[in-house]
Amino acid sequence: MQTVTNGIFKQPYEQLETAWARYIGTNEAVAVSSGTAGLHLALKALGVGPGDEVIVPDFGMIAAAFAVTYCGAKPIFADCRHETVDVDGGEIKRKIIDKTKAIIIEHLYGRPVYETIPIVGLGIPVIEDACEAHGAEIIGRKVGTFGKLAVFSLYRNKIIQAEEGGLVNTDDPVLANRIRELKSMAFGHAHDYYHHAIGYNYRMTNMQAEHALMELRDIKWYLKQRQAWANQLDQAFSHYTLSRPSGSVIWVYDMVMENQDQRDRVLQALTKANIPARHFFKPMSMQPMYCGADVEIGKNALRFSQRGLYLCYHRSFEQKDVDKTIKIIKENL
Ligand SMILES: Cc1ncc(COP(=O)(O)O)c(C=O)c1O
């Protein structure tokens, strides 16, 4: 799948960058090897380094905290809201100090962060971790267009996937070019073996890009299929789901149980029946490399981590699989 534009050969990863930037609605997109690599490079592009702090959600995927640590900076954890798992803007505000260089927010399980706009308004560069929210929108605008930078994952369990891979979106050509430079050993345009920075090999392969391009063509259909699956589960379990703001997409189907015993019972039954399901994240503040006397554990993050589970979606699901899932959950509530 090689095309020629104005006489210039465009590689599949470049075609993907163009198509993805257009789909999300940013000026630029950069293809990288994973979502985690994208987060790392987004922070590097903002100049995050030793001595800096970056606020990350306490309830979320550990990649955000790890990316901060890779930069030699310190992750500071902000609790999620009481009602739902997305980060609390008030908590972020409370944790901002002089050393705060960036904020990472995570659009989890397909749900846009409720307070995205006020958080961006705090005036500190925001990186949207949208690895679980391809196609989600806030007031008609796609997530990934609100922060200085945004990161999407193409890992195999994501809404669209390339087995592994990531995409970084931004409107800022300077940031995009910095990421392009860093992701490929900082070879630079001249490619004269004079390196201006310590670079990485975070390149996406053209094989991944070709696969991702195919998936992107069908993204509307994939989103529709997942929504239809969730609609059936909503009918059965509306009391157990978190509210979904309009513009949400379905990545997984999350449920919050009355207590940990109930959650564990349901999860065990699903696992025994070979139905893919997982419990929620554990707070980042409780992970062995980050916990400590001076690290506050988010109360809401902890409560959700004890009571939450999510059902994973698979494209091969048939109606009988959905029926079986509903039956097993109902029997074990
Ligand atoms: C919210 C979130 N952030 C970051 C990542 C990291 O992405 P990757 O696995 O592509 O490195 C993931 C997914 O795996 C994720 O779900």
GROMACS .gro file of C-alpha atoms and ligand atoms in nm:
model
  349
    1MET     CA    1   0.000   0.000   0.000
    2GLN     CA    2   0.239   0.267  -0.122
    3THR     CA    3   0.109   0.593  -0.265
    4VAL     CA    4   0.279   0.877  -0.443
    5THR     CA    5   0.170   1.233  -0.361
    6ASN     CA    6   0.301   1.513  -0.581
    7GLY     CA    7   0.586   1.289  -0.682
    8ILE     CA    8   0.684   1.226  -0.318
    9PHE     CA    9   0.661   0.872  -0.182
   10LYS     CA   10   0.452   0.850   0.131
   11GLN     CA   11   0.520   0.557   0.359
   12PRO     CA   12   0.225   0.380   0.525
   13TYR     CA   13   0.313   0.524   0.867
   14GLU     CA   14   0.299   0.873   0.715
   15GLN     CA   15  -0.035   0.796   0.551
   16LEU     CA   16  -0.160   0.684   0.890
   17GLU     CA   17  -0.037   1.007   1.050
   18THR     CA   18  -0.227   1.213   0.794
   19ALA     CA   19  -0.544   1.006   0.823
   20TRP     CA   20  -0.534   1.002   1.204
   21ALA     CA   21  -0.473   1.376   1.235
   22ARG     CA   22  -0.773   1.432   1.006
   23TYR     CA   23  -0.993   1.188   1.198
   24ILE     CA   24  -0.916   1.344   1.538
   25GLY     CA   25  -0.903   1.702   1.411
   26THR     CA   26  -0.548   1.813   1.489
   27ASN     CA   27  -0.284   1.960   1.261
   28GLU     CA   28  -0.037   1.684   1.333
   29ALA     CA   29  -0.015   1.319   1.435
   30VAL     CA   30   0.300   1.118   1.493
   31ALA     CA   31   0.305   0.737   1.474
   32VAL     CA   32   0.504   0.567   1.749
   33SER     CA   33   0.564   0.216   1.876
   34SER     CA   34   0.314   0.220   2.166
   35GLY     CA   35   0.091   0.441   2.378
   36THR     CA   36   0.351   0.431   2.655
   37ALA     CA   37   0.622   0.548   2.413
   38GLY     CA   38   0.385   0.826   2.303
   39LEU     CA   39   0.335   0.942   2.662
   40HIS     CA   40   0.710   0.938   2.722
   41LEU     CA   41   0.779   1.142   2.408
   42ALA     CA   42   0.495   1.385   2.477
   43LEU     CA   43   0.653   1.461   2.817
   44LYS     CA   44   1.002   1.488   2.664
   45ALA     CA   45   0.867   1.725   2.398
   46LEU     CA   46   0.732   1.949   2.676
   47GLY     CA   47   1.078   1.947   2.832
   48VAL     CA   48   0.984   1.748   3.144
   49GLY     CA   49   1.294   1.635   3.331
   50PRO     CA   50   1.452   1.582   3.672
   51GLY     CA   51   1.320   1.814   3.942
   52ASP     CA   52   0.981   1.855   3.769
   53GLU     CA   53   0.647   1.726   3.887
   54VAL     CA   54   0.367   1.598   3.665
   55ILE     CA   55   0.014   1.546   3.796
   56VAL     CA   56  -0.136   1.214   3.690
   57PRO     CA   57  -0.465   1.047   3.783
   58ASP     CA   58  -0.443   0.815   4.083
   59PHE     CA   59  -0.703   0.594   3.916
   60GLY     CA   60  -0.567   0.504   3.578
   61MET     CA   61  -0.327   0.299   3.372
   62ILE     CA   62   0.024   0.294   3.516
   63ALA     CA   63   0.183   0.392   3.181
   64ALA     CA   64   0.125   0.762   3.263
   65ALA     CA   65   0.319   0.742   3.590
   66PHE     CA   66   0.592   0.529   3.434
   67ALA     CA   67   0.637   0.778   3.150
   68VAL     CA   68   0.689   1.056   3.408
   69THR     CA   69   0.943   0.839   3.589
   70TYR     CA   70   1.128   0.762   3.261
   71CYS     CA   71   1.183   1.140   3.232
   72GLY     CA   72   1.337   1.153   3.580
   73ALA     CA   73   1.042   1.362   3.704
   74LYS     CA   74   0.802   1.288   3.990
   75PRO     CA   75   0.440   1.179   3.937
   76ILE     CA   76   0.195   1.343   4.176
   77PHE     CA   77  -0.135   1.162   4.205
   78ALA     CA   78  -0.475   1.329   4.191
   79ASP     CA   79  -0.782   1.137   4.304
   80CYS     CA   80  -1.079   1.067   4.079
   81ARG     CA   81  -1.426   1.211   4.125
   82HIS     CA   82  -1.669   1.058   4.371
   83GLU     CA   83  -1.924   0.964   4.104
   84THR     CA   84  -1.700   0.826   3.835
   85VAL     CA   85  -1.347   0.715   3.764
   86ASP     CA   86  -1.220   1.022   3.582
   87VAL     CA   87  -0.982   1.259   3.752
   88ASP     CA   88  -1.118   1.538   3.976
   89GLY     CA   89  -1.023   1.884   3.850
   90GLY     CA   90  -1.034   2.024   4.205
   91GLU     CA   91  -0.780   1.763   4.318
   92ILE     CA   92  -0.551   1.857   4.030
   93LYS     CA   93  -0.574   2.225   4.123
   94ARG     CA   94  -0.490   2.144   4.486
   95LYS     CA   95  -0.169   1.965   4.379
   96ILE     CA   96  -0.026   2.233   4.148
   97ILE     CA   97   0.296   2.389   4.273
   98ASP     CA   98   0.585   2.580   4.109
   99LYS     CA   99   0.745   2.256   3.998
  100THR     CA  100   0.435   2.131   3.816
  101LYS     CA  101   0.540   2.107   3.452
  102ALA     CA  102   0.248   1.915   3.302
  103ILE     CA  103  -0.082   1.741   3.376
  104ILE     CA  104  -0.186   1.405   3.232
  105ILE     CA  105  -0.556   1.325   3.222
  106GLU     CA  106  -0.691   0.985   3.115
  107HIS     CA  107  -1.015   0.933   2.922
  108LEU     CA  108  -1.082   0.594   3.078
  109TYR     CA  109  -1.295   0.309   2.947
  110GLY     CA  110  -1.413   0.529   2.658
  111ARG     CA  111  -1.542   0.811   2.882
  112PRO     CA  112  -1.421   1.164   2.817
  113VAL     CA  113  -1.286   1.327   3.135
  114TYR     CA  114  -1.579   1.530   3.266
  115GLU     CA  115  -1.370   1.834   3.361
  116THR     CA  116  -1.138   1.837   3.058
  117ILE     CA  117  -1.210   2.198   2.964
  118PRO     CA  118  -1.160   2.349   3.313
  119ILE     CA  119  -0.845   2.138   3.361
  120VAL     CA  120  -0.701   2.269   3.034
  121GLY     CA  121  -0.798   2.617   3.157
  122LEU     CA  122  -0.563   2.583   3.457
  123GLY     CA  123  -0.285   2.703   3.226
  124ILE     CA  124  -0.043   2.408   3.271
  125PRO     CA  125   0.024   2.197   2.957
  126VAL     CA  126  -0.216   1.904   2.949
  127ILE     CA  127  -0.148   1.568   2.785
  128GLU     CA  128  -0.465   1.374   2.712
  129ASP     CA  129  -0.413   1.002   2.755
  130ALA     CA  130  -0.684   0.888   2.515
  131CYS     CA  131  -0.552   0.533   2.477
  132GLU     CA  132  -0.894   0.392   2.568
  133ALA     CA  133  -1.115   0.647   2.395
  134HIS     CA  134  -1.073   0.652   2.015
  135GLY     CA  135  -1.357   0.854   1.869
  136ALA     CA  136  -1.498   0.987   2.200
  137GLU     CA  137  -1.617   1.348   2.193
  138ILE     CA  138  -1.682   1.642   2.421
  139ILE     CA  139  -1.942   1.885   2.288
  140GLY     CA  140  -1.892   1.759   1.935
  141ARG     CA  141  -1.512   1.777   1.940
  142LYS     CA  142  -1.299   1.464   1.956
  143VAL     CA  143  -1.092   1.392   2.265
  144GLY     CA  144  -0.733   1.443   2.164
  145THR     CA  145  -0.797   1.802   2.052
  146PHE     CA  146  -0.815   1.964   2.395
  147GLY     CA  147  -0.468   1.925   2.546
  148LYS     CA  148  -0.131   2.043   2.411
  149LEU     CA  149  -0.076   1.681   2.313
  150ALA     CA  150  -0.279   1.361   2.316
  151VAL     CA  151  -0.183   0.997   2.301
  152PHE     CA  152  -0.372   0.696   2.162
  153SER     CA  153  -0.276   0.330   2.186
  154LEU     CA  154  -0.312   0.072   1.910
  155TYR     CA  155  -0.248  -0.221   2.142
  156ARG     CA  156  -0.443  -0.531   2.042
  157ASN     CA  157  -0.727  -0.486   2.292
  158LYS     CA  158  -0.806  -0.128   2.187
  159ILE     CA  159  -1.100   0.005   1.982
  160ILE     CA  160  -0.881   0.004   1.673
  161GLN     CA  161  -0.554  -0.180   1.693
  162ALA     CA  162  -0.235  -0.280   1.516
  163GLU     CA  163  -0.123  -0.545   1.768
  164GLU     CA  164   0.104  -0.273   1.916
  165GLY     CA  165   0.143   0.093   1.833
  166GLY     CA  166   0.061   0.446   1.936
  167LEU     CA  167  -0.027   0.789   1.794
  168VAL     CA  168   0.048   1.133   1.934
  169ASN     CA  169  -0.174   1.423   1.827
  170THR     CA  170  -0.100   1.791   1.857
  171ASP     CA  171  -0.171   2.119   1.680
  172ASP     CA  172   0.181   2.239   1.749
  173PRO     CA  173   0.429   2.162   1.467
  174VAL     CA  174   0.727   2.230   1.694
  175LEU     CA  175   0.614   1.964   1.944
  176ALA     CA  176   0.532   1.722   1.662
  177ASN     CA  177   0.874   1.764   1.504
  178ARG     CA  178   1.048   1.722   1.840
  179ILE     CA  179   0.862   1.392   1.882
  180ARG     CA  180   0.951   1.286   1.526
  181GLU     CA  181   1.315   1.355   1.603
  182LEU     CA  182   1.320   1.179   1.940
  183LYS     CA  183   1.129   0.871   1.827
  184SER     CA  184   1.400   0.785   1.574
  185MET     CA  185   1.733   0.817   1.757
  186ALA     CA  186   1.740   1.197   1.706
  187PHE     CA  187   1.890   1.144   1.360
  188GLY     CA  188   1.752   1.480   1.253
  189HIS     CA  189   1.665   1.592   0.900
  190ALA     CA  190   2.025   1.603   0.781
  191HIS     CA  191   2.079   1.244   0.892
  192ASP     CA  192   2.450   1.324   0.916
  193TYR     CA  193   2.512   1.112   1.227
  194TYR     CA  194   2.531   1.423   1.438
  195HIS     CA  195   2.272   1.373   1.716
  196HIS     CA  196   2.126   1.680   1.888
  197ALA     CA  197   1.958   1.486   2.170
  198ILE     CA  198   1.937   1.144   2.329
  199GLY     CA  199   1.685   0.972   2.106
  200TYR     CA  200   1.487   0.650   2.123
  201ASN     CA  201   1.379   0.380   1.887
  202TYR     CA  202   1.005   0.430   1.926
  203ARG     CA  203   0.921   0.395   1.557
  204MET     CA  204   0.601   0.232   1.432
  205THR     CA  205   0.656  -0.027   1.161
  206ASN     CA  206   0.487   0.012   0.825
  207MET     CA  207   0.321  -0.326   0.877
  208GLN     CA  208   0.151  -0.192   1.190
  209ALA     CA  209   0.060   0.128   1.007
  210GLU     CA  210  -0.102  -0.062   0.720
  211HIS     CA  211  -0.308  -0.261   0.967
  212ALA     CA  212  -0.407   0.054   1.157
  213LEU     CA  213  -0.512   0.225   0.832
  214MET     CA  214  -0.744  -0.064   0.756
  215GLU     CA  215  -0.892  -0.048   1.105
  216LEU     CA  216  -0.937   0.328   1.086
  217ARG     CA  217  -1.143   0.288   0.770
  218ASP     CA  218  -1.392   0.080   0.971
  219ILE     CA  219  -1.381   0.266   1.302
  220LYS     CA  220  -1.745   0.377   1.283
  221TRP     CA  221  -1.855   0.018   1.249
  222TYR     CA  222  -1.634  -0.099   1.538
  223LEU     CA  223  -1.774   0.175   1.762
  224LYS     CA  224  -2.128   0.081   1.664
  225GLN     CA  225  -2.071  -0.287   1.741
  226ARG     CA  226  -1.933  -0.208   2.086
  227GLN     CA  227  -2.223   0.028   2.157
  228ALA     CA  228  -2.476  -0.241   2.061
  229TRP     CA  229  -2.305  -0.482   2.302
  230ALA     CA  230  -2.312  -0.224   2.583
  231ASN     CA  231  -2.679  -0.141   2.515
  232GLN     CA  232  -2.773  -0.500   2.590
  233LEU     CA  233  -2.566  -0.501   2.908
  234ASP     CA  234  -2.720  -0.165   3.010
  235GLN     CA  235  -3.065  -0.318   2.989
  236ALA     CA  236  -2.962  -0.588   3.233
  237PHE     CA  237  -2.734  -0.394   3.470
  238SER     CA  238  -2.820  -0.026   3.456
  239HIS     CA  239  -2.789  -0.003   3.840
  240TYR     CA  240  -2.430  -0.121   3.828
  241THR     CA  241  -2.282   0.099   3.558
  242LEU     CA  242  -2.121   0.438   3.594
  243SER     CA  243  -2.290   0.723   3.413
  244ARG     CA  244  -2.157   0.785   3.065
  245PRO     CA  245  -2.140   1.146   2.948
  246SER     CA  246  -2.269   1.204   2.596
  247GLY     CA  247  -1.984   1.162   2.353
  248SER     CA  248  -1.854   0.853   2.534
  249VAL     CA  249  -1.755   0.548   2.335
  250ILE     CA  250  -1.749   0.191   2.458
  251TRP     CA  251  -1.406   0.042   2.506
  252VAL     CA  252  -1.500  -0.203   2.783
  253TYR     CA  253  -1.815  -0.240   2.992
  254ASP     CA  254  -1.743  -0.125   3.344
  255MET     CA  255  -1.950  -0.214   3.649
  256VAL     CA  256  -1.926  -0.106   4.012
  257MET     CA  257  -2.055  -0.355   4.266
  258GLU     CA  258  -2.194  -0.294   4.613
  259ASN     CA  259  -1.886  -0.433   4.785
  260GLN     CA  260  -1.561  -0.616   4.719
  261ASP     CA  261  -1.706  -0.963   4.797
  262GLN     CA  262  -1.975  -0.920   4.536
  263ARG     CA  263  -1.720  -0.795   4.282
  264ASP     CA  264  -1.485  -1.086   4.350
  265ARG     CA  265  -1.767  -1.339   4.330
  266VAL     CA  266  -1.888  -1.210   3.993
  267LEU     CA  267  -1.536  -1.186   3.856
  268GLN     CA  268  -1.449  -1.539   3.963
  269ALA     CA  269  -1.765  -1.676   3.802
  270LEU     CA  270  -1.691  -1.492   3.476
  271THR     CA  271  -1.333  -1.614   3.471
  272LYS     CA  272  -1.443  -1.972   3.540
  273ALA     CA  273  -1.683  -1.949   3.245
  274ASN     CA  274  -1.402  -1.818   3.023
  275ILE     CA  275  -1.565  -1.477   2.979
  276PRO     CA  276  -1.295  -1.209   2.959
  277ALA     CA  277  -1.325  -0.968   3.253
  278ARG     CA  278  -1.087  -0.785   3.485
  279HIS     CA  279  -1.105  -0.588   3.807
  280PHE     CA  280  -1.046  -0.212   3.800
  281PHE     CA  281  -0.703  -0.051   3.831
  282LYS     CA  282  -0.539  -0.031   4.172
  283PRO     CA  283  -0.449   0.328   4.268
  284MET     CA  284  -0.111   0.433   4.134
  285SER     CA  285  -0.035   0.574   4.479
  286MET     CA  286  -0.043   0.217   4.614
  287GLN     CA  287   0.201   0.069   4.364
  288PRO     CA  288   0.527  -0.046   4.525
  289MET     CA  289   0.746   0.204   4.336
  290TYR     CA  290   0.527   0.504   4.427
  291CYS     CA  291   0.368   0.437   4.768
  292GLY     CA  292   0.507   0.590   5.083
  293ALA     CA  293   0.427   0.788   5.393
  294ASP     CA  294   0.422   1.116   5.199
  295VAL     CA  295   0.203   0.981   4.917
  296GLU     CA  296  -0.169   1.040   4.959
  297ILE     CA  297  -0.394   0.750   4.849
  298GLY     CA  298  -0.703   0.871   4.666
  299LYS     CA  299  -1.011   0.762   4.864
  300ASN     CA  300  -1.230   0.744   4.555
  301ALA     CA  301  -0.964   0.564   4.353
  302LEU     CA  302  -0.935   0.305   4.630
  303ARG     CA  303  -1.313   0.256   4.657
  304PHE     CA  304  -1.347   0.204   4.280
  305SER     CA  305  -1.049  -0.031   4.273
  306GLN     CA  306  -1.215  -0.250   4.538
  307ARG     CA  307  -1.559  -0.262   4.379
  308GLY     CA  308  -1.512  -0.228   4.007
  309LEU     CA  309  -1.479  -0.477   3.727
  310TYR     CA  310  -1.502  -0.453   3.354
  311LEU     CA  311  -1.608  -0.690   3.081
  312CYS     CA  312  -1.372  -0.699   2.785
  313TYR     CA  313  -1.515  -0.682   2.436
  314HIS     CA  314  -1.416  -0.916   2.158
  315ARG     CA  315  -1.511  -0.875   1.793
  316SER     CA  316  -1.591  -1.244   1.764
  317PHE     CA  317  -1.869  -1.225   2.027
  318GLU     CA  318  -2.199  -1.379   1.920
  319GLN     CA  319  -2.540  -1.328   2.077
  320LYS     CA  320  -2.500  -1.648   2.278
  321ASP     CA  321  -2.185  -1.504   2.440
  322VAL     CA  322  -2.370  -1.191   2.549
  323ASP     CA  323  -2.660  -1.400   2.683
  324LYS     CA  324  -2.417  -1.619   2.876
  325THR     CA  325  -2.240  -1.315   3.024
  326ILE     CA  326  -2.569  -1.165   3.143
  327LYS     CA  327  -2.684  -1.497   3.290
  328ILE     CA  328  -2.361  -1.555   3.484
  329ILE     CA  329  -2.350  -1.205   3.626
  330LYS     CA  330  -2.716  -1.219   3.733
  331GLU     CA  331  -2.663  -1.556   3.905
  332ASN     CA  332  -2.372  -1.418   4.106
  333LEU     CA  333  -2.486  -1.070   4.205
  334LIG     C1  334  -0.519   0.455   2.961
  334LIG     C2  335  -0.399   0.390   2.899
  334LIG     N1  336  -0.286   0.460   2.891
  334LIG     C3  337  -0.175   0.409   2.834
  334LIG     C4  338  -0.173   0.283   2.783
  334LIG     C5  339  -0.047   0.230   2.725
  334LIG     O1  340  -0.058   0.199   2.592
  334LIG     P1  341   0.035   0.084   2.527
  334LIG     O2  342  -0.010  -0.046   2.584
  334LIG     O3  343   0.010   0.096   2.381
  334LIG     O4  344   0.175   0.117   2.564
  334LIG     C6  345  -0.291   0.206   2.788
  334LIG     C7  346  -0.302   0.071   2.734
  334LIG     O5  347  -0.256  -0.024   2.726
  334LIG     C8  348  -0.405   0.259   2.850
  334LIG     O6  349  -0.518   0.188   2.859
   0.00000   0.00000   0.00000
